[in-house]
Coordinates of C-alpha atoms in Angstrom, one line a residue:
M1 CA 64.1 133.9 99.8
T2 CA 63.0 131.0 97.6
T3 CA 63.5 130.2 94.0
T4 CA 60.6 129.3 91.6
F5 CA 61.3 127.0 88.8
P6 CA 59.3 127.0 85.5
D7 CA 57.2 124.1 86.8
K8 CA 56.3 126.2 89.9
T9 CA 58.5 124.0 92.1
L10 CA 60.0 125.9 95.1
L11 CA 63.5 125.2 96.3
P12 CA 65.2 126.8 99.4
D13 CA 67.2 130.0 99.1
D14 CA 70.3 127.9 98.7
T15 CA 69.6 128.1 95.0
A16 CA 69.9 131.8 94.9
S17 CA 73.2 131.6 96.8
L18 CA 74.5 128.9 94.4
R19 CA 73.5 131.0 91.4
A20 CA 75.2 134.1 92.9
A21 CA 78.4 132.1 93.5
A22 CA 78.6 130.8 90.0
R23 CA 78.1 134.4 88.6
F24 CA 80.7 135.7 91.0
V25 CA 83.3 133.1 89.8
R26 CA 82.6 133.9 86.2
E27 CA 83.0 137.7 86.5
H28 CA 86.0 138.2 88.8
D29 CA 89.7 137.7 88.4
S30 CA 92.6 137.9 90.9
A31 CA 93.8 141.5 90.2
A32 CA 90.3 143.0 90.5
L33 CA 89.1 140.8 93.3
L34 CA 91.9 141.0 95.8
P35 CA 91.5 144.8 96.6
L36 CA 87.8 144.1 97.3
L37 CA 88.8 141.4 99.9
L38 CA 91.6 143.5 101.4
P39 CA 90.7 147.2 101.4
G40 CA 93.8 149.4 100.9
L41 CA 95.7 146.6 99.1
G42 CA 97.7 148.0 96.2
G43 CA 101.2 148.7 94.8
P44 CA 103.8 146.0 95.1
D45 CA 101.7 143.9 97.6
L46 CA 98.9 143.7 95.1
Q47 CA 101.3 142.8 92.3
A48 CA 102.9 140.1 94.4
L49 CA 99.5 138.5 95.4
A50 CA 97.9 138.8 91.9
G51 CA 101.1 137.5 90.3
H52 CA 101.2 134.3 92.4
C53 CA 97.6 133.7 93.4
R54 CA 95.1 132.4 90.8
F55 CA 91.4 132.8 91.7
A56 CA 90.2 129.2 91.7
H57 CA 86.7 128.9 93.2
A58 CA 84.0 130.2 95.4
G59 CA 82.8 127.8 98.1
L60 CA 79.5 127.5 99.9
L61 CA 77.4 125.1 102.0
L62 CA 74.0 123.9 100.8
F63 CA 71.3 121.9 102.5
P64 CA 69.2 120.1 99.8
P65 CA 66.4 117.9 101.0
D66 CA 67.6 115.1 98.8
A67 CA 69.9 114.2 95.9
D68 CA 67.4 115.1 93.2
S69 CA 66.9 118.5 94.6
L70 CA 70.6 119.2 94.6
R71 CA 70.8 118.1 90.9
A72 CA 67.9 120.4 90.1
Q73 CA 69.6 123.3 91.8
L74 CA 72.8 122.6 89.8
A75 CA 70.9 122.5 86.6
F76 CA 69.0 125.7 87.3
C77 CA 72.3 127.5 87.9
G78 CA 73.8 126.2 84.6
L79 CA 76.2 123.8 86.4
A80 CA 76.9 120.2 85.5
V81 CA 74.4 117.8 87.3
D82 CA 76.7 114.8 86.9
T83 CA 79.6 116.3 88.8
P84 CA 81.2 113.6 90.9
S85 CA 81.0 114.0 94.7
H86 CA 83.0 112.6 97.6
P87 CA 83.0 113.0 101.4
S88 CA 84.2 116.3 102.8
V89 CA 85.9 115.3 106.1
V90 CA 87.1 118.9 106.9
V91 CA 83.7 120.5 106.7
R92 CA 82.0 117.6 108.4
E93 CA 84.4 118.0 111.4
R94 CA 84.0 121.8 111.4
L95 CA 80.2 121.4 111.6
A96 CA 80.4 118.8 114.3
R97 CA 82.6 121.0 116.4
R98 CA 80.4 124.1 115.9
H99 CA 77.2 122.4 116.7
G100 CA 78.3 119.7 119.2
R101 CA 77.2 116.8 117.0
D102 CA 78.7 113.4 116.3
P103 CA 80.5 113.7 112.9
A104 CA 78.9 110.3 111.9
E105 CA 75.5 112.1 111.8
L106 CA 76.7 114.6 109.2
D107 CA 77.1 113.2 105.7
V108 CA 78.7 116.2 104.0
R109 CA 79.5 115.7 100.3
I110 CA 81.8 117.9 98.2
L111 CA 81.3 118.7 94.5
R112 CA 83.3 121.0 92.2
P113 CA 81.2 121.8 89.1
Q114 CA 83.4 123.7 86.6
V115 CA 82.8 127.3 85.7
H116 CA 84.7 129.4 83.1
G117 CA 85.8 133.0 83.7
R118 CA 85.2 135.8 81.2
H119 CA 88.3 134.9 79.3
G120 CA 87.9 131.1 79.5
Q121 CA 89.8 130.5 82.7
R122 CA 89.0 127.2 84.3
R123 CA 87.4 127.7 87.7
A124 CA 84.8 126.0 89.9
V125 CA 82.1 126.4 92.4
E126 CA 83.0 124.3 95.5
V127 CA 79.7 123.0 96.8
F128 CA 79.4 121.3 100.2
A129 CA 76.1 119.6 100.5
L130 CA 74.5 118.3 103.7
T131 CA 71.2 116.6 103.1
V132 CA 68.5 117.9 105.4
P133 CA 65.1 116.3 104.8
P134 CA 62.0 118.3 105.9
H135 CA 61.5 118.2 109.7
S136 CA 64.9 116.7 110.2
V137 CA 66.8 117.2 113.5
L138 CA 69.5 118.8 111.3
E139 CA 67.2 121.8 110.4
P140 CA 68.6 124.0 113.2
I141 CA 72.1 123.5 111.8
A142 CA 70.9 124.5 108.3
A143 CA 69.2 127.6 109.7
H144 CA 72.3 128.7 111.6
E145 CA 74.7 128.1 108.8
R146 CA 72.5 129.9 106.2
T147 CA 72.5 132.9 108.5
H148 CA 76.2 133.0 109.4
Q149 CA 77.7 131.5 106.2
H150 CA 80.7 130.1 108.1
E151 CA 81.8 127.9 105.2
A152 CA 81.4 130.5 102.4
H153 CA 84.9 131.3 101.1
L154 CA 87.0 132.3 98.1
A155 CA 90.0 130.2 97.1
F156 CA 93.2 131.2 95.4
E157 CA 95.6 128.5 94.2
I158 CA 99.4 128.9 94.1
E159 CA 101.2 126.6 91.6
D160 CA 104.6 125.2 92.6
P161 CA 105.2 127.6 95.5
E162 CA 108.6 128.0 97.1
P163 CA 108.5 128.0 100.9
L164 CA 109.8 131.6 101.3
A165 CA 107.4 132.9 98.7
L166 CA 104.5 131.2 100.4
R167 CA 105.4 132.8 103.7
G168 CA 105.7 136.1 102.1
L169 CA 102.2 135.9 100.6
C170 CA 100.8 135.0 104.0
A171 CA 102.6 138.0 105.5
I172 CA 101.0 140.3 102.9
L173 CA 97.5 139.0 103.7
V174 CA 98.0 139.4 107.4
R175 CA 99.5 142.9 106.9
H176 CA 96.3 144.0 105.1
G177 CA 93.9 142.7 107.8
A178 CA 93.4 139.0 107.0
R179 CA 93.5 136.8 110.2
P180 CA 94.9 133.2 110.2
D181 CA 92.0 130.8 110.7
G182 CA 93.2 127.2 110.5
G183 CA 94.4 125.0 107.7
G184 CA 95.8 121.5 107.1
Y185 CA 97.9 119.2 104.9
N186 CA 96.1 116.6 102.8
P187 CA 98.6 113.8 102.0
H188 CA 96.2 112.1 99.6
E189 CA 96.1 115.2 97.4
D190 CA 99.6 116.4 98.5
G191 CA 98.3 119.9 99.1
T192 CA 98.4 122.4 101.9
V193 CA 95.5 124.7 102.7
L194 CA 95.8 127.9 104.7
Y195 CA 92.6 129.6 105.8
F196 CA 92.1 133.3 106.6
T197 CA 89.2 135.4 108.0
L198 CA 88.8 138.5 105.8
P199 CA 88.6 142.0 107.4
A200 CA 85.2 143.2 108.5
D201 CA 85.3 146.0 105.9
A202 CA 85.9 143.6 102.9
A203 CA 83.6 144.7 100.0
C204 CA 82.1 141.3 99.3
D205 CA 79.7 138.7 100.9
Y206 CA 82.5 136.2 101.6
G207 CA 84.1 136.2 105.0
R208 CA 86.9 133.7 104.5
L209 CA 89.8 133.2 102.1
E210 CA 91.5 129.9 101.3
L211 CA 95.1 129.8 100.0
Y212 CA 95.9 126.4 98.4
A213 CA 99.5 125.4 97.7
R214 CA 100.4 122.2 96.0
G215 CA 102.9 120.1 98.0
D216 CA 103.9 119.6 101.6
H217 CA 104.3 123.0 103.3
R218 CA 103.8 122.0 106.9
D219 CA 106.6 124.3 108.1
T220 CA 104.6 127.3 106.7
L221 CA 101.4 125.7 108.1
A222 CA 102.9 125.4 111.6
A223 CA 103.8 129.1 111.6
H224 CA 100.3 130.0 110.3
L225 CA 98.6 128.1 113.1
D226 CA 101.0 129.5 115.6
H227 CA 100.3 133.1 114.6
P228 CA 98.9 135.3 117.4
G229 CA 95.9 136.2 115.3
H230 CA 94.9 132.6 115.0
P231 CA 92.0 131.6 117.4
G232 CA 94.0 128.5 118.4
H233 CA 97.0 130.6 119.7
P234 CA 97.2 131.0 123.5
G235 CA 97.6 134.8 123.0
H236 CA 94.3 135.1 121.2
P237 CA 91.4 136.4 123.3
G238 CA 89.2 133.5 122.0
H239 CA 91.6 130.8 123.0
P240 CA 90.3 128.6 125.9
G241 CA 93.5 129.2 127.9
H242 CA 93.4 133.0 127.6
P243 CA 92.9 134.5 131.2
G244 CA 90.1 136.8 130.0
R245 CA 87.9 134.0 128.5
A246 CA 85.3 132.0 130.4
E247 CA 85.1 128.2 129.8
D248 CA 82.4 127.2 127.4
P249 CA 80.8 123.8 127.8
Y250 CA 81.3 123.2 124.1
D251 CA 85.0 124.1 124.1
R252 CA 86.1 120.4 124.2
I253 CA 83.8 119.6 121.3
R254 CA 85.0 122.6 119.2
R255 CA 88.6 121.6 119.8
G256 CA 87.7 118.2 118.3
G257 CA 88.5 116.3 121.6
R258 CA 86.9 113.1 122.6
Q259 CA 86.7 111.4 126.0
P260 CA 89.9 109.3 126.6
A261 CA 88.0 106.0 126.5
E262 CA 86.3 107.0 123.2
T263 CA 89.6 108.0 121.7
L264 CA 91.3 104.8 122.7
L265 CA 88.4 102.8 121.3
H266 CA 88.8 104.5 117.9
L267 CA 92.5 103.8 118.0
L268 CA 92.0 100.1 118.9
T269 CA 89.7 99.4 116.0
G270 CA 92.3 100.6 113.5
A271 CA 93.1 97.0 112.5
W272 CA 89.5 96.7 111.4
T273 CA 90.0 99.5 108.9
T274 CA 93.1 97.8 107.4
Q275 CA 91.3 94.5 107.0
A276 CA 88.1 96.1 105.6
L277 CA 90.0 97.8 102.9
A278 CA 92.2 94.8 102.2
A279 CA 89.2 92.5 102.1
S280 CA 87.4 94.7 99.6
A281 CA 90.5 94.5 97.4
R282 CA 90.9 90.8 97.8
L283 CA 87.2 90.3 96.9
G284 CA 87.5 92.4 93.8
L285 CA 84.8 94.7 95.1
P286 CA 86.2 98.0 93.8
D287 CA 86.8 96.4 90.4
V288 CA 83.1 95.8 89.8
M289 CA 82.1 99.3 91.0
D290 CA 82.6 102.8 89.6
T291 CA 82.3 106.4 90.9
R292 CA 79.3 107.3 88.8
T293 CA 76.9 104.4 89.2
A294 CA 75.3 103.1 92.4
Y295 CA 74.8 99.3 92.6
R296 CA 72.4 97.3 94.7
T297 CA 73.9 95.1 97.3
E298 CA 72.4 92.0 95.6
D299 CA 74.1 92.9 92.3
L300 CA 77.5 93.4 93.9
S301 CA 77.1 90.2 95.9
R302 CA 76.5 88.3 92.6
L303 CA 79.4 89.9 90.9
T304 CA 81.8 89.2 93.7
G305 CA 80.5 85.8 94.8
T306 CA 79.8 86.9 98.4
D307 CA 77.0 86.6 100.9
P308 CA 74.6 89.6 100.4
R309 CA 73.9 90.3 104.1
S310 CA 77.6 90.1 105.0
L311 CA 78.6 92.2 102.0
A312 CA 76.1 94.9 103.1
T313 CA 77.8 95.0 106.5
L314 CA 81.2 95.5 104.9
L315 CA 79.8 98.2 102.5
R316 CA 78.3 100.2 105.4
Y317 CA 81.7 100.2 107.2
L318 CA 83.5 101.2 103.9
T319 CA 80.9 104.0 103.7
M320 CA 82.0 105.2 107.1
L321 CA 85.6 105.2 105.9
G322 CA 84.8 107.2 102.8
A323 CA 85.8 104.4 100.3
V324 CA 82.2 104.0 99.0
A325 CA 79.1 106.2 99.2
Q326 CA 75.6 105.0 99.9
E327 CA 72.7 106.4 97.9
P328 CA 68.9 105.9 98.2
D329 CA 67.3 103.4 95.9
P330 CA 65.3 105.1 93.1
E331 CA 61.5 105.1 93.5
P332 CA 60.1 101.7 92.7
D333 CA 57.9 101.2 89.6
Q334 CA 54.4 101.6 90.9
E335 CA 53.1 98.9 88.5
A336 CA 55.8 96.4 89.5
A337 CA 54.8 93.3 91.5
P338 CA 55.3 93.8 95.2
E339 CA 58.4 92.3 96.7
P340 CA 57.9 89.1 98.7
A341 CA 57.9 89.5 102.5
P342 CA 61.4 89.1 104.0
E343 CA 62.5 86.1 105.9
P344 CA 62.4 86.5 109.7
D345 CA 66.2 86.9 109.9
Q346 CA 66.5 89.1 106.8
E347 CA 66.9 92.9 107.0
P348 CA 63.8 94.4 105.4
D349 CA 65.6 97.5 104.0
R350 CA 68.7 95.7 102.7
K351 CA 67.4 95.6 99.1
Q352 CA 67.0 99.3 99.1
E353 CA 70.7 100.0 99.6
R354 CA 72.8 101.1 96.7
F355 CA 76.5 101.9 96.8
R356 CA 79.0 103.6 94.5
L357 CA 82.7 103.9 94.6
T358 CA 84.3 107.2 95.8
E359 CA 87.5 108.7 94.5
L360 CA 89.3 107.3 97.5
G361 CA 87.9 103.8 97.0
A362 CA 88.7 103.9 93.3
L363 CA 92.4 103.8 94.3
L364 CA 91.8 100.2 95.2
R365 CA 90.8 99.2 91.7
A366 CA 93.5 97.2 89.9
D367 CA 93.3 99.3 86.7
A368 CA 93.2 102.7 88.5
P369 CA 96.0 105.2 87.7
G370 CA 98.2 105.3 90.7
S371 CA 96.4 102.2 92.1
M372 CA 97.1 101.4 95.7
R373 CA 95.5 97.9 95.6
S374 CA 98.9 96.2 96.1
L375 CA 99.6 98.3 99.2
A376 CA 96.2 97.2 100.7
L377 CA 97.0 93.5 100.0
M378 CA 100.5 93.9 101.5
Y379 CA 99.4 95.8 104.6
G380 CA 96.4 93.5 105.0
G381 CA 98.5 90.4 104.3
P382 CA 102.0 89.5 105.3
F383 CA 102.8 92.9 107.0
Y384 CA 99.5 92.6 108.9
R385 CA 100.6 89.2 110.3
S386 CA 104.0 90.5 111.3
F387 CA 102.5 93.5 113.2
G388 CA 100.8 90.9 115.4
A389 CA 104.3 90.1 116.8
L390 CA 105.3 93.7 117.2
D391 CA 106.1 93.1 120.9
H392 CA 108.7 90.6 119.8
A393 CA 110.5 93.2 117.7
V394 CA 110.3 95.8 120.5
R395 CA 111.6 93.2 123.1
T396 CA 114.4 91.8 121.0
G397 CA 115.3 94.5 118.5
Q398 CA 114.8 91.8 115.7
P399 CA 112.2 92.0 113.0
A400 CA 108.9 90.3 113.8
F401 CA 108.7 89.3 110.1
D402 CA 111.8 87.1 110.4
H403 CA 110.5 85.6 113.6
L404 CA 107.2 84.6 112.0
F405 CA 108.3 83.5 108.6
G406 CA 111.8 82.2 109.4
E407 CA 113.6 84.5 106.9
S408 CA 113.8 88.1 105.9
H409 CA 111.0 89.7 103.9
F410 CA 113.4 90.2 101.0
D411 CA 114.2 86.5 100.8
H412 CA 110.6 85.5 101.5
F413 CA 109.2 87.6 98.7
A414 CA 111.9 86.7 96.2
R415 CA 111.0 83.0 96.5
D416 CA 107.2 83.5 96.3
P417 CA 106.0 83.9 92.7
E418 CA 103.0 85.9 93.8
L419 CA 104.3 88.0 96.8
G420 CA 107.5 89.1 94.9
P421 CA 105.7 91.0 92.1
L422 CA 103.0 92.2 94.6
F423 CA 105.7 93.8 96.8
D424 CA 107.3 95.5 93.8
Q425 CA 103.9 96.8 92.8
S426 CA 103.3 98.1 96.3
M427 CA 106.5 100.0 96.2
A428 CA 105.4 101.6 92.9
A429 CA 102.0 102.4 94.5
S430 CA 103.6 105.2 96.4
S431 CA 105.1 106.7 93.3
R432 CA 103.3 110.0 93.7
M433 CA 106.1 111.0 96.0
F434 CA 108.3 110.9 92.8
H435 CA 106.2 113.5 90.9
P436 CA 108.6 116.5 91.5
L437 CA 111.8 114.5 91.3
P438 CA 112.4 114.8 87.5
G439 CA 112.5 118.6 88.0
H440 CA 115.2 118.5 90.7
P441 CA 118.1 120.8 89.7
V442 CA 120.5 117.9 89.7
I443 CA 118.4 116.0 87.2
T444 CA 117.7 119.0 85.0
A445 CA 121.3 120.0 85.0
A446 CA 122.3 116.5 83.8
A447 CA 119.6 116.7 81.1
R448 CA 121.1 120.0 79.8
A449 CA 124.7 118.7 79.7
H450 CA 126.5 118.8 76.3
A451 CA 127.2 115.0 76.4
P452 CA 124.3 112.6 77.2
A453 CA 124.3 112.0 80.9
T454 CA 123.4 108.7 82.7
V455 CA 121.2 108.3 85.8
V456 CA 122.0 105.1 87.8
D457 CA 119.1 103.9 89.9
V458 CA 120.6 101.6 92.6
A459 CA 118.0 99.0 93.7
G460 CA 115.5 100.6 91.4
G461 CA 112.7 98.1 91.9
N462 CA 110.4 97.8 88.9
G463 CA 111.8 101.0 87.2
E464 CA 109.0 103.3 88.2
L465 CA 111.2 106.2 89.3
L466 CA 113.8 105.8 86.5
G467 CA 111.0 105.6 83.9
R468 CA 109.6 108.9 85.1
I469 CA 113.0 110.6 84.9
L470 CA 113.8 109.2 81.4
T471 CA 110.4 110.1 80.1
A472 CA 110.7 113.7 81.4
H473 CA 114.2 114.1 79.9
P474 CA 114.6 112.3 76.5
R475 CA 118.4 113.1 76.3
L476 CA 119.1 111.2 79.5
R477 CA 120.2 107.5 79.6
G478 CA 119.6 105.2 82.5
T479 CA 121.1 102.2 84.3
L480 CA 119.1 100.1 86.7
L481 CA 120.7 97.8 89.3
E482 CA 118.4 95.2 90.9
R483 CA 117.8 91.5 91.7
P484 CA 117.3 89.3 88.7
H485 CA 113.6 88.9 89.0
A486 CA 113.1 92.6 89.5
V487 CA 115.3 93.5 86.5
A488 CA 112.9 91.5 84.3
A489 CA 109.9 93.4 85.6
A490 CA 111.7 96.7 85.2
R491 CA 112.7 95.9 81.6
R492 CA 109.0 95.3 80.7
R493 CA 107.9 98.5 82.4
L494 CA 110.5 100.7 80.8
D495 CA 109.9 99.2 77.4
A496 CA 106.2 99.9 77.8
A497 CA 107.0 103.5 78.8
G498 CA 109.0 103.9 75.6
C499 CA 112.3 104.5 77.2
G500 CA 113.7 101.0 77.5
A501 CA 116.1 101.6 74.5
R502 CA 117.9 104.2 76.6
C503 CA 118.4 102.0 79.6
D504 CA 120.9 99.4 80.7
Y505 CA 120.2 96.7 83.2
R506 CA 122.5 95.1 85.8
A507 CA 121.5 92.1 87.9
G508 CA 123.4 92.2 91.2
D509 CA 123.9 93.5 94.7
F510 CA 125.0 96.8 96.2
A511 CA 128.6 95.7 95.6
D512 CA 127.9 95.8 91.9
V513 CA 127.0 99.6 91.7
P514 CA 128.1 100.5 88.1
S515 CA 130.7 103.2 87.8
G516 CA 130.8 106.2 85.5
G517 CA 127.3 107.6 86.0
D518 CA 126.4 111.3 86.4
V519 CA 123.5 111.0 88.8
Y520 CA 123.1 108.2 91.3
V521 CA 119.7 107.5 92.9
L522 CA 119.0 105.6 96.1
S523 CA 115.2 105.6 96.6
R524 CA 113.7 104.1 99.7
V525 CA 116.8 101.9 100.2
L526 CA 118.7 103.1 103.2
H527 CA 115.7 102.9 105.6
D528 CA 115.7 99.1 105.0
W529 CA 119.1 98.7 106.8
D530 CA 120.9 99.4 110.0
D531 CA 123.7 102.0 110.2
D532 CA 126.6 99.7 109.4
R533 CA 124.9 98.4 106.3
C534 CA 123.9 101.9 105.2
R535 CA 127.6 103.0 105.4
E536 CA 128.6 100.0 103.3
I537 CA 125.9 100.8 100.6
L538 CA 127.0 104.5 100.6
R539 CA 130.7 103.5 100.3
H540 CA 129.8 101.3 97.2
C541 CA 128.1 104.3 95.7
A542 CA 131.0 106.7 96.5
R543 CA 133.5 104.4 94.9
A544 CA 131.5 104.2 91.7
M545 CA 130.8 107.9 91.5
P546 CA 133.1 110.1 89.4
A547 CA 134.2 113.3 91.0
H548 CA 131.5 115.3 89.2
A549 CA 128.6 112.9 90.0
N550 CA 125.7 113.7 92.3
L551 CA 123.8 111.3 94.6
L552 CA 120.1 111.7 95.3
V553 CA 118.7 109.8 98.3
V554 CA 114.9 109.6 98.6
E555 CA 113.6 108.8 102.1
R556 CA 111.2 110.0 104.7
L557 CA 112.8 112.1 107.4
L558 CA 111.9 112.0 111.0
P559 CA 111.0 115.5 112.1
A560 CA 113.5 117.1 114.4
D561 CA 110.8 118.7 116.6
G562 CA 108.8 115.5 117.1
S563 CA 105.8 116.8 115.1
P564 CA 103.4 114.3 113.6
S565 CA 104.8 112.7 110.4
L566 CA 104.3 109.6 108.2
A567 CA 108.0 109.0 108.9
T568 CA 107.2 108.1 112.5
A569 CA 104.7 105.5 111.4
W570 CA 107.1 104.1 108.9
D571 CA 109.8 103.9 111.5
L572 CA 107.6 101.5 113.4
H573 CA 106.9 99.6 110.2
M574 CA 110.6 99.2 109.5
L575 CA 111.4 98.0 113.0
C576 CA 108.7 95.3 112.8
N577 CA 109.1 94.1 109.2
V578 CA 112.6 94.8 108.0
G579 CA 114.9 95.7 110.8
G580 CA 115.7 99.1 109.3
R581 CA 114.7 102.6 110.5
E582 CA 113.7 106.1 109.4
R583 CA 116.2 108.8 110.3
R584 CA 116.5 112.5 110.8
A585 CA 118.4 114.6 108.3
D586 CA 121.4 115.1 110.6
H587 CA 121.6 111.3 111.0
Y588 CA 121.8 110.8 107.3
A589 CA 124.5 113.6 107.1
R590 CA 126.7 111.6 109.5
L591 CA 126.2 108.3 107.5
L592 CA 127.2 110.2 104.3
T593 CA 130.2 111.7 106.0
D594 CA 131.4 108.3 107.1
A595 CA 131.2 107.1 103.5
G596 CA 133.3 110.0 102.1
L597 CA 130.2 112.0 100.9
E598 CA 128.7 115.3 102.1
L599 CA 125.1 116.3 102.4
V600 CA 124.5 119.4 100.3
G601 CA 120.9 119.9 101.3
H602 CA 117.4 118.3 101.2
S603 CA 114.0 119.4 99.9
P604 CA 110.5 118.0 100.4
L605 CA 108.6 115.6 98.2
P606 CA 104.9 114.4 98.5
L607 CA 103.8 111.9 101.1
D608 CA 106.2 113.2 103.8
A609 CA 109.3 112.2 101.7
H610 CA 112.4 114.2 101.0
V611 CA 115.2 114.1 98.5
L612 CA 118.7 114.5 100.0
H613 CA 121.4 115.8 97.7
A614 CA 125.0 114.6 98.3
R615 CA 128.3 114.8 96.6
K616 CA 131.9 113.6 97.2
A617 CA 133.2 115.5 100.2
A618 CA 136.2 116.9 98.3
V619 CA 134.0 118.7 95.7
A620 CA 130.7 119.2 97.5
A621 CA 131.6 122.7 98.8
V622 CA 132.7 124.2 95.5
A623 CA 130.7 122.3 92.9
A624 CA 127.3 121.7 94.3
V625 CA 124.4 122.4 91.9
P626 CA 122.3 125.3 93.2
D627 CA 119.0 124.1 94.5
P628 CA 116.5 127.0 95.2
V629 CA 114.4 124.9 97.5
T630 CA 117.2 123.2 99.4
R631 CA 117.3 123.6 103.2
R632 CA 120.8 123.5 104.5
S633 CA 121.5 120.9 107.2

């Protein structure tokens, strides 16, 4: 089927699919839609799913011949043509596995034009777009995908899910015929996706269901991927290791595997990625770009004071990383004078290249909300240098940073007028891990207390975390303990946030932890130190804490089962640069016990972080504040 526009232009049948998806999203809601997807669903199971799962979008894969055709399709279907797009790594990898192609050949973009339901609900059509020009070698992929609709799906979003509730919802789906079909955790969005294949008798044209849960739910994800109904489970007939299944020559590709030499080569070039991102930040490249406008290489070269040809090389690499996107140059003016012939060593097509910033790359802008520019400069600067001496740290057990710079990174940064503020900013750049913390039961209980309660942030940096807590709870007061130069920066930040009047500042060391607080916070402090120093810090806190006070410790926890985690990477970083370490929950429990404290429980935060809740040992067992998401140690 093709679609005819008023000007008699013909576009592929993708347009009809897109229009049908937009209409489907407008007309359906969770309660009416779920029984169509899961025949026989009703009663308490339907109430549980409909009460927790919000219909969010319909997704489909399109194959426009060029960007203008995609915009025309969006316009014809009543969708916003200026919807921003960014690379879709997940669908690109799925297509590469299915068709045995190199992922680099498949530039899949994702757009989410907004659609409103019948009662004004905000929804979207999730469009994956793979450009397939006429007579392209990608045409067989487009034909296969249009026939089988592998990527067509319906998505339901769960806001603030509890782990037990999420597992219960998954169990209901499986009980009514849905089959686990992959998923993943995206640390950049701090969201967990669980995919299901719908029953064959589902009364709609969509074969897959996506369950999206904000936050890190990798325990649930692991159980989902390990379910016998999942194709990756050894007990599934489709699994490569199942005794009844013959080996397929594309199995290795579908499993996402590479030859060992290729894998090692990708790993060895990781340093290039770090420096490419850091160099773009140092050159100010993201600051002269935006996500809506594509700039010619020559214009960017002039704005950044760089060599055009060298900048084009960097931009192409950043495109491969997803930090920028390359777009074709608009058709030249037919009446314009012809361009002069290129010099012999000049690339003829370089002037046709245009680049725009992606949402990922925008995080490197200095003025971006949640900017990570300072992290790029630190990881591509002093920390990058110290990792060059990682073998020294492994051989001696002493930080490579101290070996290279002749002093600890704390002393080095405190003396440098540029590095000190940059380090504090880099710590704040990971502040998205703090998003749920103001809602922790300990904090909310303090905010509801009859008398105004005080939160003491020990080594609180530039006040990012304390400012979030005080902003969320206007009745709370704060006290921040830090080094003198950091106190000055925190005072400015908290004043700008409008909560400086409710905060006291103490310049000092851990021995100066102020007494009389109600909630004490140690955020990303203990991992800087060895066990003896950690015990000392915790004892200072315990001495300052009244009997009723609570202690919240924010750290990354090493997984007990050895599963992949950001904490494992940071453990190496701490060894190389600080001399500290990341720890498991039971390790922290022992340190707390040695300091006269007791671990009540811990709960997850974004970016693989956790918040550990502790109290004085004598009162922890009888006076702990209930925490519905706490996992007992």
